[in-house]
């Protein structure tokens, strides 16, 4: 009878350049380590400031055994708290959104201010110290309207690098002054790492994403230059010229373009960002590649600002002149992953006047459904006795292997 490998032994058994062993996608102990390390000890995206647009608005998000309340307080500050009453531990809010005056535990009505201070606790005696029983706050960073939290006691300090990089890139869009035009959830039948791997490459895009590829330049999917015929070489030359022309034009307008990558295992807060040229009219990720919302984000007047993307280890975001698409995942079990997506438009935009919601969401609604189907067949295949790790394309899947290497390195950093 063969000995069951530990999580660390499974990590060490992965051959460089090859996919992960099957058990890393299916075992309960691996899943629990993943949630603890990657969703409780690293910075994760859990929402947008538009989730809580007014004082008293709350949005509650469950992550594994933990739950957090995102709240906008009376001073208009976005705060996050552990969703645990300081009395006997009851959940204060169910997952989802609400508007409240105070945070009141439904069990014994302990009542908290929006800043977390305990305001009222009946029958606790005159010597009871309310000041010591406020809600436990969670490390929070709101970066250009994106709400990041870390549930660890000591949060990785390198969130400052992401903040310094993204604030000037997101500033022109004023995502703090947006509203959620639409949001959707999909429970994908696959391990969270397969969801992320699928997002880290577009090797699959040409064959599976007819809507999304309308907005992408084909060369961005990856290519092997030595395999290109004459027509392919001409297309590559045109691609490079188009990128150079847009870069010069954007930079003349003060729009930051250069890619920034923090993807190696020595960084705790993984991210990548770049302003990408889009195909067609080059304006937005819509069926006709034109803006879906005529009231642009921020003070923009230029529609062809490209697609500023931001990857993290648990999400992906696309910000264009007229709207932003914010997606993040939450692992539910070894073979179930929740993917939550929000479409943001200018807060003053009016549905039916400035935008048609179906036009706004159609590309990513189709893409998310297609990706969910791909993740499901990938997960199923990795659990087949006939599965053995396969090779990554060094031309199209370098970011998938980079994610696998980062995953291994971060677990080692946490003594797994």
XYZ file of C-alpha atoms in Angstrom:
416
model
C 0.000 0.000 0.000
C 1.536 3.318 -1.107
C 2.063 6.094 1.429
C -0.151 9.168 1.048
C 2.001 12.115 0.034
C 1.960 15.269 2.109
C 1.034 18.608 0.556
C 4.736 19.528 0.474
C 5.653 16.233 -1.190
C 3.019 16.833 -3.862
C 4.469 20.289 -4.526
C 7.980 18.887 -4.818
C 6.786 16.160 -7.171
C 5.722 18.660 -9.862
C 8.144 18.629 -12.782
C 9.188 22.139 -13.902
C 7.267 23.164 -16.986
C 4.467 20.698 -16.273
C 0.993 20.921 -14.759
C 0.226 20.117 -11.126
C -0.402 16.626 -9.762
C -4.037 15.533 -9.610
C -4.239 15.475 -5.815
C -3.463 19.197 -5.549
C -6.868 19.808 -7.111
C -8.923 17.318 -5.137
C -7.727 16.669 -1.593
C -9.547 18.229 1.343
C -6.345 18.799 3.350
C -4.763 20.621 0.389
C -7.893 22.729 -0.025
C -7.859 23.717 3.645
C -4.183 24.708 3.444
C -4.947 26.736 0.309
C -7.781 28.655 1.939
C -5.728 29.308 5.052
C -2.617 30.512 3.200
C -3.967 32.202 0.076
C -7.290 33.582 1.312
C -6.580 34.278 4.974
C -2.880 35.255 4.953
C -2.583 37.149 1.676
C -4.370 40.250 0.410
C -7.531 39.390 -1.517
C -10.052 41.472 -3.426
C -13.513 41.228 -1.842
C -15.460 44.026 -3.452
C -15.589 47.577 -4.735
C -16.387 50.829 -2.989
C -19.575 50.946 -5.057
C -20.796 47.953 -3.023
C -21.290 50.395 -0.147
C -21.972 53.757 -1.813
C -23.622 55.515 1.167
C -23.006 55.615 4.945
C -24.853 52.688 6.486
C -24.443 50.428 3.448
C -22.925 47.044 4.239
C -21.759 44.134 2.121
C -20.994 40.821 3.810
C -18.613 38.340 2.197
C -17.922 34.777 3.362
C -14.442 33.343 2.752
C -14.096 29.777 4.001
C -14.904 29.728 7.703
C -14.389 33.487 7.908
C -16.878 36.199 7.161
C -16.282 39.928 6.829
C -18.582 42.932 6.894
C -17.649 45.767 4.541
C -19.315 48.946 5.765
C -19.229 52.636 4.892
C -19.252 54.582 8.145
C -20.638 58.010 8.996
C -17.325 59.623 7.993
C -17.667 58.064 4.516
C -14.769 55.688 5.214
C -14.918 52.087 3.983
C -14.137 49.739 6.867
C -14.167 45.964 7.240
C -14.843 43.924 10.352
C -14.962 40.289 11.351
C -18.578 39.198 11.153
C -18.501 37.855 14.689
C -20.352 39.371 17.639
C -18.038 40.014 20.600
C -20.656 38.555 22.946
C -21.083 34.865 22.075
C -19.828 34.815 18.534
C -23.018 34.909 16.508
C -22.902 36.115 12.913
C -24.155 39.687 12.770
C -25.020 39.816 9.076
C -25.840 37.196 6.477
C -23.859 37.216 3.239
C -25.126 39.907 0.875
C -25.945 43.601 1.048
C -28.101 45.772 3.280
C -28.525 49.334 4.508
C -28.540 49.838 8.245
C -28.352 52.452 10.975
C -26.294 50.362 13.380
C -24.774 46.885 13.283
C -27.047 44.831 15.547
C -26.415 41.210 16.470
C -29.725 39.346 15.956
C -29.014 37.045 18.928
C -28.933 39.352 21.985
C -29.052 42.716 20.203
C -25.542 43.853 21.039
C -25.340 47.016 18.974
C -22.288 48.458 17.247
C -21.592 51.809 15.621
C -20.633 51.785 11.957
C -17.037 52.351 13.064
C -17.171 49.071 15.028
C -17.463 50.561 18.522
C -19.806 48.699 20.856
C -22.677 51.071 21.619
C -25.130 48.957 23.587
C -25.031 45.643 25.477
C -27.941 45.156 27.882
C -27.690 43.495 31.288
C -23.892 43.364 31.402
C -23.537 45.399 34.596
C -22.144 48.815 35.401
C -18.527 47.604 35.452
C -18.708 46.197 31.919
C -16.168 47.929 29.673
C -17.788 48.574 26.278
C -14.514 49.934 24.867
C -12.886 46.510 24.927
C -15.620 44.776 22.952
C -15.782 46.615 19.651
C -15.887 44.583 16.461
C -12.530 43.222 15.332
C -11.295 45.200 12.371
C -9.678 43.611 9.327
C -6.688 44.970 7.394
C -8.201 46.982 4.547
C -6.868 48.831 1.502
C -9.154 50.607 -0.919
C -7.076 51.039 -4.075
C -8.800 53.211 -6.646
C -12.203 51.861 -5.646
C -11.106 48.214 -5.313
C -11.487 46.834 -1.777
C -8.686 44.534 -0.642
C -8.537 42.849 2.756
C -6.152 40.586 4.627
C -7.393 38.400 7.465
C -3.941 37.717 8.941
C -2.807 39.400 12.120
C 0.143 40.823 10.183
C -0.690 41.602 6.577
C 1.990 41.449 3.857
C 3.532 44.899 3.572
C 4.011 44.687 -0.180
C 0.391 45.670 -0.813
C 2.046 49.110 -0.878
C 3.665 48.189 -4.212
C 0.297 47.334 -5.737
C -1.174 50.533 -4.309
C 1.654 52.732 -5.616
C 1.420 51.094 -9.038
C -2.341 51.113 -9.456
C -3.407 54.431 -7.925
C -2.077 56.589 -10.797
C -3.358 54.100 -13.383
C -6.864 53.981 -11.927
C -7.118 57.638 -10.908
C -8.412 58.905 -14.299
C -11.330 56.451 -14.131
C -12.525 57.548 -10.659
C -13.892 54.112 -9.806
C -14.912 55.521 -6.422
C -17.534 57.471 -8.367
C -19.170 54.507 -10.080
C -22.185 52.333 -9.552
C -22.689 48.630 -10.062
C -24.712 48.296 -13.241
C -24.889 44.529 -12.930
C -23.348 41.706 -10.904
C -23.379 37.966 -11.376
C -22.112 34.820 -9.703
C -21.134 31.462 -11.145
C -20.211 28.384 -9.131
C -17.627 26.666 -11.275
C -17.177 22.917 -10.972
C -13.452 22.986 -10.482
C -10.652 23.699 -8.054
C -9.804 27.385 -7.576
C -6.288 26.894 -8.977
C -7.736 25.602 -12.244
C -9.969 28.678 -12.404
C -6.895 30.875 -12.009
C -4.815 28.838 -14.454
C -7.565 29.187 -17.037
C -7.499 32.961 -16.539
C -3.702 33.190 -16.822
C -3.593 32.153 -20.465
C -5.454 32.858 -23.666
C -4.099 29.798 -25.476
C -7.680 28.555 -25.336
C -9.343 31.823 -26.372
C -9.381 31.467 -30.166
C -11.248 28.178 -29.967
C -13.675 28.958 -27.167
C -14.323 32.699 -26.740
C -15.827 34.134 -29.955
C -17.221 37.169 -28.090
C -14.074 38.063 -26.144
C -11.694 37.532 -29.047
C -13.554 40.187 -31.021
C -11.975 42.706 -28.645
C -8.491 41.141 -28.367
C -5.560 41.325 -30.747
C -4.751 37.749 -31.753
C -1.039 38.100 -30.953
C -1.920 38.797 -27.319
C -2.995 35.139 -27.060
C 0.662 34.195 -27.523
C 2.587 33.028 -30.557
C 5.654 31.102 -31.630
C 7.445 33.454 -34.030
C 9.443 30.711 -35.721
C 6.186 28.965 -36.689
C 4.680 32.036 -38.387
C 4.285 32.013 -42.170
C 4.637 35.164 -44.269
C 1.095 36.318 -43.510
C 1.678 35.677 -39.812
C 4.918 37.683 -39.896
C 3.092 40.589 -41.552
C 0.349 40.392 -38.932
C 2.964 40.420 -36.155
C 4.648 43.472 -37.659
C 1.274 45.223 -37.843
C 0.555 44.244 -34.217
C 3.847 45.696 -33.032
C 3.308 48.938 -34.957
C -0.231 49.301 -33.610
C 1.003 48.813 -30.057
C 3.817 51.321 -30.538
C 1.460 53.903 -32.069
C -1.099 53.565 -29.268
C 1.589 53.658 -26.604
C 2.954 56.930 -27.973
C -0.534 58.395 -28.238
C -1.598 57.319 -24.745
C 1.577 58.505 -23.102
C 1.159 61.873 -24.820
C -2.203 62.065 -23.006
C -0.646 61.050 -19.703
C -2.068 57.508 -19.682
C 0.300 54.938 -18.162
C 0.907 51.911 -20.391
C 3.963 49.964 -19.273
C 3.425 46.483 -17.832
C 4.317 45.865 -14.184
C 4.700 42.273 -13.039
C 5.093 41.049 -9.468
C 4.635 37.338 -10.028
C 7.629 35.581 -8.495
C 7.436 33.488 -5.323
C 9.425 36.042 -3.320
C 6.507 38.513 -3.487
C 3.503 37.935 -1.255
C 1.112 40.194 -3.155
C 1.029 38.869 -6.707
C -0.182 41.211 -9.420
C 0.243 42.177 -13.051
C -1.032 45.250 -14.838
C -0.764 46.668 -18.347
C -2.773 48.878 -20.683
C -3.652 46.690 -23.670
C -4.629 47.741 -27.145
C -8.013 46.388 -28.182
C -9.147 45.205 -31.584
C -11.835 46.678 -33.821
C -12.795 50.186 -32.781
C -10.577 49.694 -29.750
C -12.962 51.237 -27.241
C -14.512 48.577 -25.048
C -15.145 44.874 -24.471
C -18.499 44.865 -26.201
C -19.828 42.978 -29.233
C -18.973 45.861 -31.589
C -15.887 47.029 -29.618
C -17.480 50.459 -29.137
C -18.299 51.944 -25.744
C -21.357 50.445 -24.080
C -21.882 53.470 -21.868
C -21.856 56.922 -23.458
C -21.167 58.588 -20.097
C -17.508 57.714 -19.687
C -15.739 56.963 -16.423
C -14.140 59.869 -14.601
C -13.502 62.942 -16.684
C -12.506 61.009 -19.788
C -13.313 62.301 -23.225
C -11.180 59.809 -25.145
C -12.967 56.507 -25.798
C -9.986 54.465 -27.018
C -8.074 54.254 -23.752
C -7.516 50.514 -24.164
C -7.982 47.867 -21.495
C -6.079 48.419 -18.250
C -6.032 45.003 -16.683
C -5.092 44.014 -13.159
C -4.455 40.409 -12.203
C -4.114 39.211 -8.655
C -3.856 35.646 -7.351
C -7.615 35.481 -6.891
C -9.085 37.849 -9.450
C -8.935 39.731 -12.721
C -10.122 43.200 -13.628
C -10.526 45.171 -16.850
C -10.923 48.937 -16.825
C -11.899 50.748 -20.017
C -13.057 54.261 -20.824
C -16.751 53.483 -20.319
C -16.907 50.661 -17.783
C -14.931 48.317 -15.580
C -15.332 44.578 -15.107
C -14.219 43.347 -11.668
C -14.021 39.598 -11.026
C -12.767 37.633 -8.053
C -13.128 34.092 -6.809
C -13.797 32.409 -3.494
C -13.031 28.686 -3.080
C -16.004 26.735 -1.734
C -14.623 23.180 -1.731
C -11.873 21.285 -3.558
C -14.089 21.045 -6.650
C -16.323 24.145 -6.340
C -15.318 27.780 -6.828
C -17.494 30.854 -6.674
C -16.677 33.495 -9.321
C -18.264 36.886 -8.671
C -18.285 39.591 -11.376
C -19.361 43.245 -11.174
C -19.799 45.692 -14.048
C -19.168 49.313 -13.020
C -20.298 52.424 -14.878
C -20.214 56.134 -14.127
C -22.420 56.805 -11.076
C -24.419 59.339 -13.092
C -25.080 56.999 -16.015
C -28.726 56.058 -16.533
C -29.713 52.584 -17.715
C -31.682 52.757 -20.952
C -30.358 56.243 -21.652
C -26.570 56.048 -21.370
C -26.191 52.266 -21.596
C -28.008 49.070 -22.411
C -27.182 46.531 -19.736
C -27.328 43.544 -22.090
C -24.818 45.176 -24.398
C -22.673 46.088 -21.399
C -22.423 42.588 -19.956
C -22.758 40.300 -22.976
C -19.053 39.686 -23.669
C -18.045 38.710 -20.149
C -21.296 36.903 -19.401
C -20.604 34.625 -22.360
C -16.898 34.385 -21.522
C -17.524 33.463 -17.885
C -19.956 30.723 -18.898
C -17.492 29.376 -21.440
C -14.667 29.451 -18.904
C -16.823 27.634 -16.352
C -17.373 24.835 -18.863
C -13.628 24.652 -19.575
C -12.743 24.532 -15.884
C -15.287 21.743 -15.356
C -13.822 19.498 -18.063
C -10.296 20.330 -16.905
C -11.071 19.444 -13.287
C -12.846 16.253 -14.316
C -9.944 15.199 -16.497
C -7.356 15.796 -13.793
C -9.247 13.350 -11.555
C -9.230 10.578 -14.149
C -6.835 7.709 -13.374
C -5.405 8.286 -16.838
C -4.320 11.854 -16.055
C -0.653 12.661 -15.879
C 0.786 16.192 -15.716
C 1.280 17.680 -19.179
C 3.670 20.343 -20.529
C 2.915 24.050 -20.617
C 3.472 25.992 -23.837
C 6.450 28.266 -23.235
C 4.944 30.722 -25.732
C 1.376 30.901 -24.423
C 1.284 29.486 -20.906
C 4.250 31.110 -19.207
C 1.932 32.888 -16.777
C 0.259 29.606 -15.869
C 3.582 28.115 -14.893
C 4.434 31.365 -13.127
C 1.263 30.990 -11.072
C 2.151 27.372 -10.234
C 5.642 28.446 -9.149
C 4.243 31.301 -7.048
C 1.742 28.911 -5.455
C 4.532 26.522 -4.481
C 6.784 29.279 -3.209
C 4.144 30.883 -1.033
C 3.221 27.570 0.584
C 6.886 26.971 1.348
C 7.099 30.475 2.819
C 4.278 29.455 5.169
C 6.030 26.192 6.102
C 3.693 23.885 4.202
